[in-house]
Amino acid sequence: YLQLQYQVPRPMPLYQRHVELYRKRLQDERKPHAAAIYDSENKGDPSAESWNEFFFDDTDDRREIYLQEADIDFGAMSNVGGVGDYRSITVVNRTDVKYTAMFMVPPDNYVDQPEGAGEIELTTLGPVLRPLETCWKIFPEKADILPHSSTQFKVAFRPVYGNAYYAQALELFAYPKSQRNFRLVTDENFVPSHCVRPVCSGNTFPASMEAFTPKLRVPTTRINFPPCTVNDKAYQVVEMFNDADTPMRYQFDADQLGIYMV
């Protein structure tokens, strides 16, 4: 184990000071992402910056790395155990440097794992992590994204059980290609990895079968916002409860006037 451990490429250790220095550089360079978070008229609210950042979803084109689509729905699939259809996930790099992007797919608890899965295996090409089996297959698992460009990944849905609903958040981590090794990084130029999370879903129920009725419960239908200055933002929280025994998909219609955003 120790022999394998020393041969695995070691990334730069990430500390809180690296994150703070990176955020400071983004503010000094007036990057759109940082400006939208920290330029707030409501300076008296210490939570304003946290709220602003919370409302940046993974498809916001002001991010350094963002997705063109974050909700991947495969719908009903009757070919259990087959190859299945593919969907595309497009990752955009709006920075001035090349990034390396790689997917981390959580293993499925209901899929039998082969012997040795999740362990490091020493090969002639170096140490290789043997992947864990999952219903979601990504091709390729790792790719480079050129500056101000985009790369497409293919995701396949390969369910193993019929009459089941599947949903999984996939994690994509992207880091500058120049920081592939800890020897190439200093505290002053370290860029923490970006993480975006496309959500994939699908089911293996017959297409004509309507077995589920949504059971959504919202405690209140009236939302009162606190006072807010002109051209700034105020936030409020709404709780939604799913009282059914299966996942429920929902979608909010966009405000045509652009005043409210969910």
PDB file of C-alpha atoms in Angstrom:
ATOM      1  CA  TYR A   1       0.000   0.000   0.000  1.00  0.00           C
ATOM      2  CA  LEU A   2       2.794   2.449   0.872  1.00  0.00           C
ATOM      3  CA  GLN A   3       4.537   1.706  -2.405  1.00  0.00           C
ATOM      4  CA  LEU A   4       1.380   2.544  -4.357  1.00  0.00           C
ATOM      5  CA  GLN A   5       0.700   5.609  -2.248  1.00  0.00           C
ATOM      6  CA  TYR A   6       4.055   7.198  -3.067  1.00  0.00           C
ATOM      7  CA  GLN A   7       3.568   6.608  -6.808  1.00  0.00           C
ATOM      8  CA  VAL A   8       0.145   8.266  -7.008  1.00  0.00           C
ATOM      9  CA  PRO A   9       0.389  11.877  -8.324  1.00  0.00           C
ATOM     10  CA  ARG A  10      -0.052  14.248  -5.393  1.00  0.00           C
ATOM     11  CA  PRO A  11      -2.136  17.404  -5.815  1.00  0.00           C
ATOM     12  CA  MET A  12      -1.492  20.676  -4.024  1.00  0.00           C
ATOM     13  CA  PRO A  13      -2.945  20.600  -0.465  1.00  0.00           C
ATOM     14  CA  LEU A  14      -5.937  22.949  -0.321  1.00  0.00           C
ATOM     15  CA  TYR A  15      -6.233  25.309   2.653  1.00  0.00           C
ATOM     16  CA  GLN A  16      -8.673  28.081   3.455  1.00  0.00           C
ATOM     17  CA  ARG A  17      -6.007  30.708   2.753  1.00  0.00           C
ATOM     18  CA  HIS A  18      -5.837  29.500  -0.857  1.00  0.00           C
ATOM     19  CA  VAL A  19      -9.555  30.095  -1.287  1.00  0.00           C
ATOM     20  CA  GLU A  20      -9.346  33.562   0.277  1.00  0.00           C
ATOM     21  CA  LEU A  21      -6.371  34.570  -1.882  1.00  0.00           C
ATOM     22  CA  TYR A  22      -8.123  33.325  -5.012  1.00  0.00           C
ATOM     23  CA  ARG A  23     -11.291  35.267  -4.181  1.00  0.00           C
ATOM     24  CA  LYS A  24      -9.209  38.383  -3.588  1.00  0.00           C
ATOM     25  CA  ARG A  25      -7.540  38.032  -6.998  1.00  0.00           C
ATOM     26  CA  LEU A  26     -10.930  37.695  -8.680  1.00  0.00           C
ATOM     27  CA  GLN A  27     -12.119  40.891  -6.988  1.00  0.00           C
ATOM     28  CA  ASP A  28      -8.983  42.802  -7.946  1.00  0.00           C
ATOM     29  CA  GLU A  29      -9.336  41.662 -11.562  1.00  0.00           C
ATOM     30  CA  ARG A  30     -13.035  42.616 -11.599  1.00  0.00           C
ATOM     31  CA  LYS A  31     -14.152  39.221 -12.832  1.00  0.00           C
ATOM     32  CA  PRO A  32     -17.929  39.042 -13.528  1.00  0.00           C
ATOM     33  CA  HIS A  33     -18.441  36.222 -11.049  1.00  0.00           C
ATOM     34  CA  ALA A  34     -16.722  38.065  -8.186  1.00  0.00           C
ATOM     35  CA  ALA A  35     -18.318  41.405  -9.047  1.00  0.00           C
ATOM     36  CA  ALA A  36     -21.818  39.917  -8.924  1.00  0.00           C
ATOM     37  CA  ILE A  37     -21.120  38.419  -5.495  1.00  0.00           C
ATOM     38  CA  TYR A  38     -19.301  41.235  -3.702  1.00  0.00           C
ATOM     39  CA  ASP A  39     -20.723  44.385  -5.343  1.00  0.00           C
ATOM     40  CA  SER A  40     -23.786  44.835  -3.166  1.00  0.00           C
ATOM     41  CA  GLU A  41     -25.563  48.000  -2.080  1.00  0.00           C
ATOM     42  CA  ASN A  42     -26.724  46.265   1.066  1.00  0.00           C
ATOM     43  CA  LYS A  43     -23.396  46.540   2.897  1.00  0.00           C
ATOM     44  CA  GLY A  44     -25.068  46.349   6.298  1.00  0.00           C
ATOM     45  CA  ASP A  45     -26.163  42.764   5.749  1.00  0.00           C
ATOM     46  CA  PRO A  46     -23.247  40.393   6.501  1.00  0.00           C
ATOM     47  CA  SER A  47     -25.081  37.520   4.801  1.00  0.00           C
ATOM     48  CA  ALA A  48     -25.592  39.390   1.488  1.00  0.00           C
ATOM     49  CA  GLU A  49     -22.453  37.942  -0.106  1.00  0.00           C
ATOM     50  CA  SER A  50     -23.407  34.404   0.907  1.00  0.00           C
ATOM     51  CA  TRP A  51     -26.877  34.841  -0.581  1.00  0.00           C
ATOM     52  CA  ASN A  52     -25.461  36.284  -3.806  1.00  0.00           C
ATOM     53  CA  GLU A  53     -23.137  33.329  -4.232  1.00  0.00           C
ATOM     54  CA  PHE A  54     -25.862  30.836  -3.346  1.00  0.00           C
ATOM     55  CA  PHE A  55     -27.960  32.026  -6.294  1.00  0.00           C
ATOM     56  CA  PHE A  56     -25.217  31.322  -8.838  1.00  0.00           C
ATOM     57  CA  ASP A  57     -26.342  28.063 -10.396  1.00  0.00           C
ATOM     58  CA  ASP A  58     -24.082  25.850 -12.476  1.00  0.00           C
ATOM     59  CA  THR A  59     -25.385  27.255 -15.789  1.00  0.00           C
ATOM     60  CA  ASP A  60     -24.615  30.912 -15.025  1.00  0.00           C
ATOM     61  CA  ASP A  61     -22.262  32.138 -17.764  1.00  0.00           C
ATOM     62  CA  ARG A  62     -20.566  34.534 -15.343  1.00  0.00           C
ATOM     63  CA  ARG A  63     -18.834  31.578 -13.737  1.00  0.00           C
ATOM     64  CA  GLU A  64     -15.290  30.684 -14.749  1.00  0.00           C
ATOM     65  CA  ILE A  65     -16.454  27.107 -15.479  1.00  0.00           C
ATOM     66  CA  TYR A  66     -20.138  26.454 -16.157  1.00  0.00           C
ATOM     67  CA  LEU A  67     -22.554  23.986 -17.749  1.00  0.00           C
ATOM     68  CA  GLN A  68     -24.800  24.617 -20.720  1.00  0.00           C
ATOM     69  CA  GLU A  69     -27.260  22.080 -19.351  1.00  0.00           C
ATOM     70  CA  ALA A  70     -27.559  20.944 -15.750  1.00  0.00           C
ATOM     71  CA  ASP A  71     -30.714  18.806 -15.821  1.00  0.00           C
ATOM     72  CA  ILE A  72     -30.311  15.620 -17.881  1.00  0.00           C
ATOM     73  CA  ASP A  73     -33.567  13.674 -18.125  1.00  0.00           C
ATOM     74  CA  PHE A  74     -33.534  10.289 -19.860  1.00  0.00           C
ATOM     75  CA  GLY A  75     -37.236   9.708 -19.360  1.00  0.00           C
ATOM     76  CA  ALA A  76     -38.656   6.176 -19.485  1.00  0.00           C
ATOM     77  CA  MET A  77     -36.386   3.372 -20.665  1.00  0.00           C
ATOM     78  CA  SER A  78     -37.631  -0.148 -21.203  1.00  0.00           C
ATOM     79  CA  ASN A  79     -34.329  -1.768 -22.231  1.00  0.00           C
ATOM     80  CA  VAL A  80     -33.100  -2.779 -18.779  1.00  0.00           C
ATOM     81  CA  GLY A  81     -29.492  -3.940 -18.858  1.00  0.00           C
ATOM     82  CA  GLY A  82     -28.926  -2.577 -22.364  1.00  0.00           C
ATOM     83  CA  VAL A  83     -26.619   0.156 -23.605  1.00  0.00           C
ATOM     84  CA  GLY A  84     -29.274   2.871 -23.523  1.00  0.00           C
ATOM     85  CA  ASP A  85     -29.308   6.320 -25.055  1.00  0.00           C
ATOM     86  CA  TYR A  86     -26.676   9.005 -24.712  1.00  0.00           C
ATOM     87  CA  ARG A  87     -27.095  12.587 -23.602  1.00  0.00           C
ATOM     88  CA  SER A  88     -24.579  15.401 -23.948  1.00  0.00           C
ATOM     89  CA  ILE A  89     -23.142  17.537 -21.160  1.00  0.00           C
ATOM     90  CA  THR A  90     -21.331  20.651 -22.399  1.00  0.00           C
ATOM     91  CA  VAL A  91     -18.757  22.263 -20.089  1.00  0.00           C
ATOM     92  CA  VAL A  92     -17.612  25.803 -20.912  1.00  0.00           C
ATOM     93  CA  ASN A  93     -14.296  27.382 -19.939  1.00  0.00           C
ATOM     94  CA  ARG A  94     -14.440  31.178 -20.051  1.00  0.00           C
ATOM     95  CA  THR A  95     -10.970  31.723 -18.567  1.00  0.00           C
ATOM     96  CA  ASP A  96      -7.694  32.513 -20.365  1.00  0.00           C
ATOM     97  CA  VAL A  97      -5.987  29.193 -19.502  1.00  0.00           C
ATOM     98  CA  LYS A  98      -6.497  25.544 -20.368  1.00  0.00           C
ATOM     99  CA  TYR A  99      -8.468  23.515 -17.821  1.00  0.00           C
ATOM    100  CA  THR A 100      -8.616  19.793 -17.169  1.00  0.00           C
ATOM    101  CA  ALA A 101     -12.083  18.488 -16.312  1.00  0.00           C
ATOM    102  CA  MET A 102     -12.851  15.095 -14.821  1.00  0.00           C
ATOM    103  CA  PHE A 103     -16.061  13.446 -13.644  1.00  0.00           C
ATOM    104  CA  MET A 104     -16.555  11.783 -10.283  1.00  0.00           C
ATOM    105  CA  VAL A 105     -19.583   9.467 -10.413  1.00  0.00           C
ATOM    106  CA  PRO A 106     -20.801   8.160  -7.028  1.00  0.00           C
ATOM    107  CA  PRO A 107     -21.163   4.357  -6.967  1.00  0.00           C
ATOM    108  CA  ASP A 108     -24.608   2.804  -6.823  1.00  0.00           C
ATOM    109  CA  ASN A 109     -25.382   0.884  -3.641  1.00  0.00           C
ATOM    110  CA  TYR A 110     -27.724  -1.447  -5.528  1.00  0.00           C
ATOM    111  CA  VAL A 111     -25.128  -2.502  -8.148  1.00  0.00           C
ATOM    112  CA  ASP A 112     -22.889  -5.488  -7.398  1.00  0.00           C
ATOM    113  CA  GLN A 113     -19.277  -4.323  -7.359  1.00  0.00           C
ATOM    114  CA  PRO A 114     -16.591  -6.547  -8.913  1.00  0.00           C
ATOM    115  CA  GLU A 115     -13.683  -7.687  -6.795  1.00  0.00           C
ATOM    116  CA  GLY A 116     -11.030  -4.982  -6.421  1.00  0.00           C
ATOM    117  CA  ALA A 117     -13.279  -2.113  -7.487  1.00  0.00           C
ATOM    118  CA  GLY A 118     -12.258   1.169  -5.854  1.00  0.00           C
ATOM    119  CA  GLU A 119      -8.702  -0.016  -5.213  1.00  0.00           C
ATOM    120  CA  ILE A 120      -5.430   1.247  -6.712  1.00  0.00           C
ATOM    121  CA  GLU A 121      -3.801  -1.156  -9.139  1.00  0.00           C
ATOM    122  CA  LEU A 122      -0.156  -0.822 -10.202  1.00  0.00           C
ATOM    123  CA  THR A 123       0.243  -1.222 -13.978  1.00  0.00           C
ATOM    124  CA  THR A 124       3.072  -0.682 -16.463  1.00  0.00           C
ATOM    125  CA  LEU A 125       1.646   2.788 -17.119  1.00  0.00           C
ATOM    126  CA  GLY A 126       1.561   3.691 -13.441  1.00  0.00           C
ATOM    127  CA  PRO A 127      -1.024   3.418 -10.656  1.00  0.00           C
ATOM    128  CA  VAL A 128      -4.624   3.144 -11.852  1.00  0.00           C
ATOM    129  CA  LEU A 129      -7.755   3.468  -9.754  1.00  0.00           C
ATOM    130  CA  ARG A 130     -10.161   0.668 -10.622  1.00  0.00           C
ATOM    131  CA  PRO A 131     -13.591   2.310 -11.037  1.00  0.00           C
ATOM    132  CA  LEU A 132     -16.718   1.422  -9.121  1.00  0.00           C
ATOM    133  CA  GLU A 133     -19.723   0.245 -11.104  1.00  0.00           C
ATOM    134  CA  THR A 134     -22.608   2.670 -11.620  1.00  0.00           C
ATOM    135  CA  CYS A 135     -25.657   3.029 -13.848  1.00  0.00           C
ATOM    136  CA  TRP A 136     -24.289   6.295 -15.282  1.00  0.00           C
ATOM    137  CA  LYS A 137     -21.396   5.979 -17.730  1.00  0.00           C
ATOM    138  CA  ILE A 138     -19.363   9.060 -18.743  1.00  0.00           C
ATOM    139  CA  PHE A 139     -17.306   9.256 -21.955  1.00  0.00           C
ATOM    140  CA  PRO A 140     -14.621  10.491 -21.690  1.00  0.00           C
ATOM    141  CA  GLU A 141     -14.153  10.603 -17.936  1.00  0.00           C
ATOM    142  CA  LYS A 142     -11.402  13.219 -18.288  1.00  0.00           C
ATOM    143  CA  ALA A 143     -10.716  15.866 -20.946  1.00  0.00           C
ATOM    144  CA  ASP A 144      -8.987  19.216 -21.487  1.00  0.00           C
ATOM    145  CA  ILE A 145     -10.939  22.406 -22.191  1.00  0.00           C
ATOM    146  CA  LEU A 146      -9.158  25.111 -24.161  1.00  0.00           C
ATOM    147  CA  PRO A 147      -9.412  28.774 -23.095  1.00  0.00           C
ATOM    148  CA  HIS A 148     -12.724  30.410 -24.069  1.00  0.00           C
ATOM    149  CA  SER A 149     -13.930  27.107 -25.433  1.00  0.00           C
ATOM    150  CA  SER A 150     -16.122  24.159 -24.499  1.00  0.00           C
ATOM    151  CA  THR A 151     -15.976  20.361 -24.386  1.00  0.00           C
ATOM    152  CA  GLN A 152     -18.755  17.819 -24.627  1.00  0.00           C
ATOM    153  CA  PHE A 153     -19.082  14.749 -22.449  1.00  0.00           C
ATOM    154  CA  LYS A 154     -21.447  11.887 -23.204  1.00  0.00           C
ATOM    155  CA  VAL A 155     -23.441  10.278 -20.417  1.00  0.00           C
ATOM    156  CA  ALA A 156     -25.227   6.943 -20.840  1.00  0.00           C
ATOM    157  CA  PHE A 157     -27.990   5.535 -18.658  1.00  0.00           C
ATOM    158  CA  ARG A 158     -27.694   1.775 -18.089  1.00  0.00           C
ATOM    159  CA  PRO A 159     -30.206   0.695 -15.435  1.00  0.00           C
ATOM    160  CA  VAL A 160     -30.092  -2.770 -13.908  1.00  0.00           C
ATOM    161  CA  TYR A 161     -33.588  -2.987 -12.396  1.00  0.00           C
ATOM    162  CA  GLY A 162     -37.022  -2.582 -13.919  1.00  0.00           C
ATOM    163  CA  ASN A 163     -39.895  -0.539 -12.469  1.00  0.00           C
ATOM    164  CA  ALA A 164     -37.517   1.821 -10.670  1.00  0.00           C
ATOM    165  CA  TYR A 165     -36.751   5.537 -10.603  1.00  0.00           C
ATOM    166  CA  TYR A 166     -33.132   6.672 -10.863  1.00  0.00           C
ATOM    167  CA  ALA A 167     -31.647  10.062 -10.013  1.00  0.00           C
ATOM    168  CA  GLN A 168     -28.016  11.000  -9.388  1.00  0.00           C
ATOM    169  CA  ALA A 169     -25.964  14.202  -9.141  1.00  0.00           C
ATOM    170  CA  LEU A 170     -22.664  13.809 -10.992  1.00  0.00           C
ATOM    171  CA  GLU A 171     -19.697  15.897  -9.901  1.00  0.00           C
ATOM    172  CA  LEU A 172     -17.313  17.470 -12.394  1.00  0.00           C
ATOM    173  CA  PHE A 173     -14.090  18.997 -11.077  1.00  0.00           C
ATOM    174  CA  ALA A 174     -12.032  21.332 -13.257  1.00  0.00           C
ATOM    175  CA  TYR A 175      -8.593  22.739 -12.515  1.00  0.00           C
ATOM    176  CA  PRO A 176      -5.968  24.630 -14.572  1.00  0.00           C
ATOM    177  CA  LYS A 177      -3.837  22.268 -16.634  1.00  0.00           C
ATOM    178  CA  SER A 178      -0.719  24.044 -15.366  1.00  0.00           C
ATOM    179  CA  GLN A 179      -1.534  22.923 -11.800  1.00  0.00           C
ATOM    180  CA  ARG A 180      -1.472  19.203 -12.437  1.00  0.00           C
ATOM    181  CA  ASN A 181       1.281  18.751  -9.850  1.00  0.00           C
ATOM    182  CA  PHE A 182       1.910  20.360  -6.477  1.00  0.00           C
ATOM    183  CA  ARG A 183       5.439  21.360  -7.546  1.00  0.00           C
ATOM    184  CA  LEU A 184       3.976  23.768 -10.119  1.00  0.00           C
ATOM    185  CA  VAL A 185       1.817  25.656  -7.609  1.00  0.00           C
ATOM    186  CA  THR A 186       2.469  28.363  -5.024  1.00  0.00           C
ATOM    187  CA  ASP A 187       0.186  30.092  -2.542  1.00  0.00           C
ATOM    188  CA  GLU A 188       0.107  33.146  -4.802  1.00  0.00           C
ATOM    189  CA  ASN A 189      -1.059  31.432  -8.022  1.00  0.00           C
ATOM    190  CA  PHE A 190      -3.051  28.491  -6.680  1.00  0.00           C
ATOM    191  CA  VAL A 191      -6.555  28.209  -8.189  1.00  0.00           C
ATOM    192  CA  PRO A 192      -8.948  25.922  -6.250  1.00  0.00           C
ATOM    193  CA  SER A 193     -10.797  23.390  -8.366  1.00  0.00           C
ATOM    194  CA  HIS A 194     -14.208  24.363  -9.684  1.00  0.00           C
ATOM    195  CA  CYS A 195     -17.082  21.958  -9.163  1.00  0.00           C
ATOM    196  CA  VAL A 196     -20.320  21.785 -11.156  1.00  0.00           C
ATOM    197  CA  ARG A 197     -22.989  19.133 -10.643  1.00  0.00           C
ATOM    198  CA  PRO A 198     -25.271  18.046 -13.494  1.00  0.00           C
ATOM    199  CA  VAL A 199     -28.222  15.988 -12.268  1.00  0.00           C
ATOM    200  CA  CYS A 200     -29.233  12.906 -14.266  1.00  0.00           C
ATOM    201  CA  SER A 201     -32.544  11.128 -13.910  1.00  0.00           C
ATOM    202  CA  GLY A 202     -34.536   8.399 -15.604  1.00  0.00           C
ATOM    203  CA  ASN A 203     -36.862   5.497 -14.902  1.00  0.00           C
ATOM    204  CA  THR A 204     -37.627   1.992 -16.095  1.00  0.00           C
ATOM    205  CA  PHE A 205     -41.413   2.122 -15.854  1.00  0.00           C
ATOM    206  CA  PRO A 206     -43.474   1.395 -18.977  1.00  0.00           C
ATOM    207  CA  ALA A 207     -44.041   4.561 -20.980  1.00  0.00           C
ATOM    208  CA  SER A 208     -47.847   4.252 -20.735  1.00  0.00           C
ATOM    209  CA  MET A 209     -47.855   3.580 -16.999  1.00  0.00           C
ATOM    210  CA  GLU A 210     -48.860   6.501 -14.800  1.00  0.00           C
ATOM    211  CA  ALA A 211     -48.293   4.974 -11.393  1.00  0.00           C
ATOM    212  CA  PHE A 212     -47.374   8.066  -9.403  1.00  0.00           C
ATOM    213  CA  THR A 213     -49.279  11.147  -8.375  1.00  0.00           C
ATOM    214  CA  PRO A 214     -47.220  14.120  -7.154  1.00  0.00           C
ATOM    215  CA  LYS A 215     -47.803  14.935  -3.492  1.00  0.00           C
ATOM    216  CA  LEU A 216     -46.317  18.387  -3.073  1.00  0.00           C
ATOM    217  CA  ARG A 217     -46.908  20.306   0.136  1.00  0.00           C
ATOM    218  CA  VAL A 218     -46.033  23.991   0.515  1.00  0.00           C
ATOM    219  CA  PRO A 219     -46.796  25.483   3.948  1.00  0.00           C
ATOM    220  CA  THR A 220     -47.535  28.939   2.552  1.00  0.00           C
ATOM    221  CA  THR A 221     -48.366  30.444  -0.825  1.00  0.00           C
ATOM    222  CA  ARG A 222     -47.561  34.026   0.153  1.00  0.00           C
ATOM    223  CA  ILE A 223     -43.969  35.293   0.294  1.00  0.00           C
ATOM    224  CA  ASN A 224     -43.126  38.595   1.989  1.00  0.00           C
ATOM    225  CA  PHE A 225     -39.697  40.047   1.250  1.00  0.00           C
ATOM    226  CA  PRO A 226     -37.729  42.325   3.600  1.00  0.00           C
ATOM    227  CA  PRO A 227     -37.018  45.928   2.516  1.00  0.00           C
ATOM    228  CA  CYS A 228     -34.539  46.229  -0.330  1.00  0.00           C
ATOM    229  CA  THR A 229     -32.712  49.134  -1.994  1.00  0.00           C
ATOM    230  CA  VAL A 230     -33.116  49.828  -5.717  1.00  0.00           C
ATOM    231  CA  ASN A 231     -30.943  47.636  -7.976  1.00  0.00           C
ATOM    232  CA  ASP A 232     -30.017  45.363  -5.071  1.00  0.00           C
ATOM    233  CA  LYS A 233     -31.432  41.997  -3.980  1.00  0.00           C
ATOM    234  CA  ALA A 234     -33.463  40.633  -1.107  1.00  0.00           C
ATOM    235  CA  TYR A 235     -33.908  36.944  -0.383  1.00  0.00           C
ATOM    236  CA  GLN A 236     -36.528  34.715   1.155  1.00  0.00           C
ATOM    237  CA  VAL A 237     -36.804  30.975   1.798  1.00  0.00           C
ATOM    238  CA  VAL A 238     -39.720  28.761   0.797  1.00  0.00           C
ATOM    239  CA  GLU A 239     -40.017  25.173   2.020  1.00  0.00           C
ATOM    240  CA  MET A 240     -41.356  22.425  -0.230  1.00  0.00           C
ATOM    241  CA  PHE A 241     -42.181  18.924   1.001  1.00  0.00           C
ATOM    242  CA  ASN A 242     -42.521  15.767  -1.051  1.00  0.00           C
ATOM    243  CA  ASP A 243     -44.989  13.554   0.827  1.00  0.00           C
ATOM    244  CA  ALA A 244     -44.795  10.735  -1.741  1.00  0.00           C
ATOM    245  CA  ASP A 245     -42.461   7.734  -1.609  1.00  0.00           C
ATOM    246  CA  THR A 246     -40.729   8.493  -4.958  1.00  0.00           C
ATOM    247  CA  PRO A 247     -38.640  11.474  -6.152  1.00  0.00           C
ATOM    248  CA  MET A 248     -40.611  14.350  -7.651  1.00  0.00           C
ATOM    249  CA  ARG A 249     -39.511  16.615 -10.482  1.00  0.00           C
ATOM    250  CA  TYR A 250     -40.523  20.273 -10.399  1.00  0.00           C
ATOM    251  CA  GLN A 251     -39.880  23.362 -12.483  1.00  0.00           C
ATOM    252  CA  PHE A 252     -40.491  27.049 -11.839  1.00  0.00           C
ATOM    253  CA  ASP A 253     -41.553  29.269 -14.713  1.00  0.00           C
ATOM    254  CA  ALA A 254     -39.217  32.214 -15.233  1.00  0.00           C
ATOM    255  CA  ASP A 255     -40.499  35.674 -14.303  1.00  0.00           C
ATOM    256  CA  GLN A 256     -41.012  37.475 -17.598  1.00  0.00           C
ATOM    257  CA  LEU A 257     -40.236  40.840 -15.976  1.00  0.00           C
ATOM    258  CA  GLY A 258     -37.005  39.574 -14.456  1.00  0.00           C
ATOM    259  CA  ILE A 259     -37.896  40.831 -10.967  1.00  0.00           C
ATOM    260  CA  TYR A 260     -38.049  37.470  -9.174  1.00  0.00           C
ATOM    261  CA  MET A 261     -35.685  34.527  -9.530  1.00  0.00           C
ATOM    262  CA  VAL A 262     -35.843  31.089  -7.949  1.00  0.00           C
TER     263      VAL A 262
END
